Amino acid sequence: MKKIDWKRKLTSRKLWAATASFVSMLIVAMGGAENTATQVTALIMAGASVIAYIIGEGLTDSANTGTEGKAEE
């Protein structure tokens, strides 16, 4: 069984665009207003940006943690 790389998946713009599209189309299909669907899509994409930033900074910080001791020597 393959191990899923959640960090890569959660920072994927394709995943978040597909999720936002699915949710907005679901809202419209259920009788919601297009304006509501647009607002929900914007919220999902904003949340995706925050998640990608947090994961990216975490990876950068963890990579730099191992090299700090070497720079001081």
GROMACS .gro file of C-alpha atoms in nm:
model
   73
    1MET     CA    1   0.000   0.000   0.000
    2LYS     CA    2   0.135   0.343  -0.092
    3LYS     CA    3   0.173   0.612   0.169
    4ILE     CA    4  -0.028   0.927   0.091
    5ASP     CA    5   0.170   1.251   0.086
    6TRP     CA    6  -0.085   1.474   0.263
    7LYS     CA    7   0.144   1.777   0.266
    8ARG     CA    8   0.165   1.775  -0.111
    9LYS     CA    9  -0.206   1.708  -0.157
   10LEU     CA   10  -0.319   1.984   0.079
   11THR     CA   11  -0.099   2.241  -0.093
   12SER     CA   12  -0.223   2.144  -0.440
   13ARG     CA   13  -0.406   2.426  -0.617
   14LYS     CA   14  -0.582   2.170  -0.835
   15LEU     CA   15  -0.735   2.002  -0.528
   16TRP     CA   16  -0.867   2.329  -0.389
   17ALA     CA   17  -0.997   2.450  -0.726
   18ALA     CA   18  -1.180   2.121  -0.776
   19THR     CA   19  -1.322   2.137  -0.422
   20ALA     CA   20  -1.439   2.497  -0.467
   21SER     CA   21  -1.595   2.415  -0.803
   22PHE     CA   22  -1.776   2.111  -0.665
   23VAL     CA   23  -1.916   2.301  -0.367
   24SER     CA   24  -2.027   2.600  -0.574
   25MET     CA   25  -2.199   2.378  -0.831
   26LEU     CA   26  -2.366   2.185  -0.550
   27ILE     CA   27  -2.499   2.511  -0.402
   28VAL     CA   28  -2.643   2.617  -0.738
   29ALA     CA   29  -2.789   2.270  -0.801
   30MET     CA   30  -2.964   2.277  -0.464
   31GLY     CA   31  -3.130   2.606  -0.550
   32GLY     CA   32  -2.887   2.846  -0.389
   33ALA     CA   33  -2.810   3.182  -0.540
   34GLU     CA   34  -2.509   3.222  -0.766
   35ASN     CA   35  -2.392   3.505  -0.543
   36THR     CA   36  -2.382   3.267  -0.248
   37ALA     CA   37  -2.189   3.010  -0.453
   38THR     CA   38  -1.936   3.277  -0.549
   39GLN     CA   39  -1.887   3.382  -0.187
   40VAL     CA   40  -1.841   3.023  -0.071
   41THR     CA   41  -1.590   2.959  -0.351
   42ALA     CA   42  -1.393   3.267  -0.245
   43LEU     CA   43  -1.389   3.147   0.116
   44ILE     CA   44  -1.266   2.801   0.017
   45MET     CA   45  -0.985   2.946  -0.196
   46ALA     CA   46  -0.886   3.189   0.081
   47GLY     CA   47  -0.874   2.900   0.328
   48ALA     CA   48  -0.666   2.697   0.083
   49SER     CA   49  -0.416   2.981   0.056
   50VAL     CA   50  -0.380   2.994   0.433
   51ILE     CA   51  -0.338   2.616   0.460
   52ALA     CA   52  -0.076   2.612   0.182
   53TYR     CA   53   0.113   2.899   0.346
   54ILE     CA   54   0.114   2.733   0.689
   55ILE     CA   55   0.232   2.398   0.552
   56GLY     CA   56   0.494   2.566   0.333
   57GLU     CA   57   0.633   2.772   0.621
   58GLY     CA   58   0.634   2.466   0.845
   59LEU     CA   59   0.835   2.270   0.590
   60THR     CA   60   1.076   2.559   0.547
   61ASP     CA   61   1.121   2.598   0.921
   62SER     CA   62   1.176   2.226   0.973
   63ALA     CA   63   1.435   2.221   0.693
   64ASN     CA   64   1.618   2.520   0.844
   65THR     CA   65   1.619   2.368   1.194
   66GLY     CA   66   1.866   2.101   1.088
   67THR     CA   67   2.109   2.351   0.931
   68GLU     CA   68   2.122   2.614   1.209
   69GLY     CA   69   2.381   2.428   1.415
   70LYS     CA   70   2.611   2.386   1.117
   71ALA     CA   71   2.609   2.758   1.033
   72GLU     CA   72   2.728   2.853   1.381
   73GLU     CA   73   3.029   2.617   1.380
   0.00000   0.00000   0.00000
